XYZ file of C-alpha atoms in Angstrom:
336
model
C 66.721 156.592 148.548
C 69.598 155.386 146.452
C 70.894 157.549 143.831
C 73.303 156.154 141.081
C 75.534 157.925 138.649
C 75.173 156.082 135.203
C 78.501 155.245 133.200
C 79.231 158.374 130.857
C 78.644 160.947 133.331
C 74.748 161.119 133.155
C 72.884 160.960 136.465
C 69.586 159.456 137.911
C 69.674 161.701 140.802
C 66.539 164.091 140.825
C 66.891 167.558 139.854
C 65.721 168.263 143.493
C 68.406 166.665 145.144
C 71.032 168.679 143.397
C 69.202 171.872 143.981
C 69.159 170.816 147.785
C 72.820 170.561 147.697
C 73.521 173.862 146.131
C 70.894 175.593 148.497
C 73.051 174.233 151.489
C 76.050 175.276 149.881
C 75.008 178.704 149.324
C 73.399 179.013 152.880
C 76.810 177.869 154.217
C 78.580 180.475 151.754
C 76.454 183.310 153.408
C 77.175 182.331 156.885
C 79.607 184.752 157.680
C 81.783 184.679 160.908
C 84.230 187.119 160.675
C 84.221 189.175 163.950
C 82.209 187.295 166.155
C 84.836 186.127 168.331
C 84.708 189.855 169.567
C 80.940 188.991 171.047
C 80.164 187.904 174.529
C 80.272 184.080 175.095
C 76.363 184.558 175.559
C 75.825 185.985 172.672
C 77.936 183.283 170.486
C 76.262 180.704 172.372
C 72.587 181.775 171.731
C 73.136 183.080 168.077
C 76.104 181.266 166.355
C 76.469 178.112 167.615
C 72.565 177.215 166.936
C 73.111 178.080 163.451
C 76.097 175.348 163.351
C 73.732 172.861 164.994
C 71.023 173.679 162.368
C 73.222 173.176 159.482
C 74.698 170.103 160.641
C 71.482 168.434 161.258
C 70.271 169.727 157.956
C 73.630 168.076 156.307
C 73.043 164.880 158.135
C 69.589 164.407 156.881
C 70.681 165.125 153.315
C 73.864 162.876 153.254
C 72.251 160.316 155.246
C 69.409 159.901 152.068
C 72.460 159.006 150.089
C 74.626 156.945 152.412
C 73.136 153.599 151.323
C 73.773 154.182 147.496
C 75.482 151.204 145.911
C 77.101 151.875 142.451
C 78.734 148.482 141.976
C 81.402 148.769 139.024
C 81.757 152.061 138.831
C 85.103 154.313 140.126
C 85.089 155.349 143.466
C 84.253 159.154 142.901
C 81.369 158.064 141.035
C 79.596 156.811 144.150
C 77.441 159.587 146.224
C 77.011 156.810 148.735
C 80.874 156.864 149.331
C 80.992 160.767 149.771
C 77.888 160.278 152.042
C 79.344 158.052 154.054
C 82.639 159.959 154.922
C 80.906 163.125 155.176
C 78.274 161.359 157.736
C 81.245 160.113 159.889
C 82.416 164.081 160.116
C 79.058 165.521 160.606
C 78.490 162.950 163.678
C 81.907 164.286 164.976
C 81.145 167.450 164.744
C 77.882 167.483 166.295
C 79.170 165.656 169.274
C 81.833 168.031 169.473
C 79.266 170.979 169.239
C 76.802 169.554 171.736
C 79.613 168.811 174.352
C 81.216 172.372 174.295
C 82.185 173.306 177.708
C 80.034 176.416 178.792
C 83.667 177.894 179.789
C 84.916 177.919 176.102
C 85.896 181.213 175.266
C 83.765 182.846 172.350
C 86.838 182.409 169.827
C 86.809 178.882 170.044
C 83.229 178.469 169.740
C 83.400 180.534 166.766
C 86.516 178.508 165.548
C 84.429 175.368 166.135
C 81.680 176.847 163.733
C 84.424 177.906 161.294
C 85.554 174.363 160.934
C 81.810 173.089 160.291
C 81.127 175.530 157.639
C 84.503 174.397 155.798
C 83.864 170.589 156.413
C 80.181 171.011 155.204
C 81.409 173.356 152.051
C 83.537 170.411 151.125
C 81.210 167.900 151.119
C 78.787 169.818 149.393
C 81.214 170.794 146.738
C 82.154 167.050 146.142
C 78.813 165.643 146.227
C 77.640 168.269 143.455
C 80.503 167.411 141.288
C 79.345 163.663 141.365
C 75.543 164.794 141.113
C 76.118 166.838 138.052
C 75.541 165.986 134.417
C 79.113 166.166 133.268
C 82.215 163.967 134.891
C 84.247 167.326 134.815
C 81.613 169.568 135.486
C 82.108 173.178 135.650
C 82.209 175.080 139.315
C 78.720 176.453 140.020
C 78.950 180.023 141.079
C 79.251 179.290 145.022
C 82.210 177.196 144.318
C 83.656 179.713 141.960
C 83.348 182.247 144.655
C 85.238 180.020 147.288
C 87.971 179.400 144.957
C 88.733 183.030 144.088
C 88.593 183.918 147.580
C 91.099 181.436 148.359
C 93.195 182.350 145.675
C 92.933 186.228 146.868
C 94.045 184.917 150.198
C 96.951 183.049 148.944
C 98.195 185.889 146.962
C 98.060 188.007 149.705
C 99.765 186.070 151.777
C 102.581 185.600 149.306
C 103.048 189.201 148.808
C 103.283 189.392 152.752
C 105.948 186.791 152.804
C 107.861 188.554 149.679
C 107.712 191.672 151.479
C 108.809 190.649 154.594
C 111.738 188.479 153.078
C 113.172 191.635 151.375
C 113.080 193.727 154.332
C 114.878 191.213 156.336
C 117.844 190.936 154.504
C 118.486 194.677 155.432
C 117.461 194.233 159.087
C 119.322 190.986 160.243
C 121.355 192.572 162.967
C 118.963 195.589 163.880
C 116.338 194.395 166.161
C 114.502 197.624 166.149
C 114.444 197.862 162.419
C 113.057 194.059 162.505
C 110.379 194.688 164.913
C 109.302 197.939 162.779
C 109.546 195.843 159.460
C 107.547 193.164 161.180
C 104.785 195.662 162.681
C 104.488 197.466 159.415
C 103.947 194.326 157.441
C 101.405 192.709 159.939
C 99.307 196.223 160.073
C 99.099 196.009 155.932
C 97.942 192.506 156.301
C 95.332 193.299 158.677
C 94.294 196.404 156.656
C 94.171 194.215 153.396
C 90.306 193.522 152.064
C 91.372 189.768 152.285
C 92.095 189.633 156.252
C 88.618 189.008 156.863
C 88.622 185.740 155.250
C 91.604 184.317 156.940
C 91.419 181.796 159.368
C 90.238 182.656 162.789
C 93.183 180.903 164.267
C 95.515 182.830 162.147
C 93.933 186.076 162.843
C 94.254 185.624 166.554
C 97.738 184.903 165.915
C 98.587 187.578 163.762
C 97.029 189.869 166.861
C 99.195 188.152 169.406
C 102.310 188.908 167.513
C 101.316 192.564 166.923
C 100.486 192.976 170.843
C 104.121 191.304 171.437
C 105.693 193.884 169.007
C 104.052 197.100 170.541
C 104.999 195.979 173.991
C 108.555 195.609 172.623
C 108.857 198.920 170.958
C 107.073 200.541 174.200
C 109.597 199.362 176.356
C 112.273 201.129 177.912
C 114.565 198.535 177.758
C 114.166 196.623 174.393
C 116.016 193.180 174.856
C 117.323 191.669 171.657
C 116.467 188.044 172.935
C 112.864 189.302 173.400
C 113.168 190.795 169.868
C 114.324 187.613 168.344
C 111.522 185.435 169.993
C 108.996 187.539 168.683
C 110.593 187.433 165.346
C 110.777 183.697 165.481
C 106.880 183.744 166.226
C 106.597 185.703 163.210
C 108.357 183.338 161.210
C 106.026 180.428 162.647
C 103.243 182.405 161.191
C 105.127 182.778 157.846
C 105.175 179.078 157.637
C 101.539 178.482 158.613
C 100.492 180.860 156.496
C 101.394 178.158 153.475
C 98.250 176.072 154.832
C 96.351 177.775 152.715
C 97.160 175.304 149.967
C 95.353 172.443 151.743
C 92.440 174.281 151.087
C 90.491 171.378 148.941
C 89.050 174.143 146.453
C 92.617 175.292 145.677
C 94.131 171.971 145.420
C 91.711 170.862 142.575
C 92.420 174.488 140.973
C 96.260 173.836 141.268
C 96.233 170.336 139.989
C 94.451 171.767 136.973
C 96.514 174.752 136.530
C 99.644 172.760 136.606
C 98.501 170.102 134.177
C 97.516 172.853 131.593
C 101.000 174.957 132.114
C 102.602 171.267 131.442
C 100.938 170.837 128.484
C 101.427 174.352 127.189
C 105.219 174.335 127.662
C 105.862 170.752 126.326
C 107.985 170.808 123.431
C 108.550 174.707 123.400
C 112.338 175.665 122.685
C 114.514 175.863 126.222
C 115.215 179.374 126.048
C 112.154 180.944 124.967
C 110.590 183.374 127.417
C 107.074 182.213 129.073
C 104.356 183.102 126.391
C 102.287 185.990 127.791
C 98.731 183.914 127.492
C 100.168 181.683 130.356
C 101.159 184.514 132.609
C 97.819 184.864 134.363
C 97.767 181.278 135.056
C 101.247 181.440 136.678
C 100.372 184.330 138.655
C 97.134 182.264 140.225
C 99.509 180.063 141.459
C 101.770 182.528 143.554
C 102.299 181.089 146.977
C 101.688 177.497 146.147
C 105.398 176.646 146.519
C 108.513 178.484 147.737
C 110.475 177.473 143.992
C 107.699 178.736 141.961
C 107.497 181.838 144.226
C 111.073 182.599 143.377
C 110.514 182.401 139.612
C 107.403 184.387 139.853
C 109.237 187.166 141.810
C 112.364 187.070 140.143
C 113.405 189.765 138.041
C 115.847 188.029 135.756
C 114.978 186.204 132.391
C 113.051 183.100 133.167
C 113.131 180.287 130.150
C 110.516 177.937 129.072
C 113.034 175.342 130.614
C 113.133 176.941 134.009
C 109.345 176.950 134.163
C 108.802 173.511 132.803
C 111.461 172.058 135.373
C 109.705 173.701 138.167
C 106.296 172.580 137.322
C 107.420 169.286 136.578
C 108.924 168.957 140.077
C 105.907 170.428 142.081
C 103.779 167.888 140.520
C 105.982 165.215 141.278
C 105.974 166.472 144.664
C 102.050 166.767 144.911
C 101.857 163.007 143.392
C 103.706 161.449 146.220
C 101.565 160.587 149.687
C 101.264 163.507 151.946
C 99.777 164.347 155.545
C 95.645 164.155 154.870
C 94.092 167.440 154.666
C 91.639 167.529 157.497
C 88.926 169.130 155.186
C 89.510 166.654 152.802
C 86.981 163.658 152.206
C 88.200 160.126 151.163
C 86.688 158.977 147.809
C 85.603 155.576 149.064
C 84.662 153.744 152.117
C 86.484 150.992 153.548
C 85.591 147.625 151.742
């Protein structure tokens, strides 16, 4: 089967193909993995990993039907076959990893693999949907909208966590006990948030490990300052890792569009004017994207259009420079 995207955005793809992609994406969204790492290895092997294998097989069949697509003369991002090509490479690798998983693999590692499968397949389906839709810049469907909203909530929660931790740390620099109490309280609030269930499993495991270390230190009769420093450094490592939420494919597309709209809206405005109120929700949705932007958002001092404009220009410049590839991103064109 060969599906072509005709110039101008119209598509030769049958409606049933687009429906299949959407149906797969919806099933992936509904595959909830939160908390399954606490189940037994036998339960995960019998009831969780087979779902991953089935979804991979279904995705392989779907993308294989498009892999031979040839839309000569069109931009790479309009070729379903190119998306299918790279998706199939990743699907094949994941199928091999899943089938060769060691029986000794702990439950949380198995669930983490399934989490990776879910993310990879959702990214591939979303990319294909954009190409198969009637318009080149088609609006997100409901599944994609929910994924973006979920990622934005997670990023906002992590930004609030970092801001609260930074504010408290300034008054607890030389007091290990105050530091540990601050860290323990901040992590407890993070774990208790509604967004926590949407964190990556690896992040949740790290948070729990740091919590155990804090509890052990607070319960110790001899509170060693060097051990407190080690725990604090582990927490700072998590703080840095938490910014990886910005590598989420759906967030990257959202942020690119939001920054472009802000740049256009701020162009030509008087330098010392405040940020127009209609732009405040757009800026707020970017909280957690970049330390410099976060500082502006969190500042209690007057912030001018010039400050916002310069910050947004510099961030867009950074994003335009080559960087380490997102492991969940799919290239837009296969090798020639």
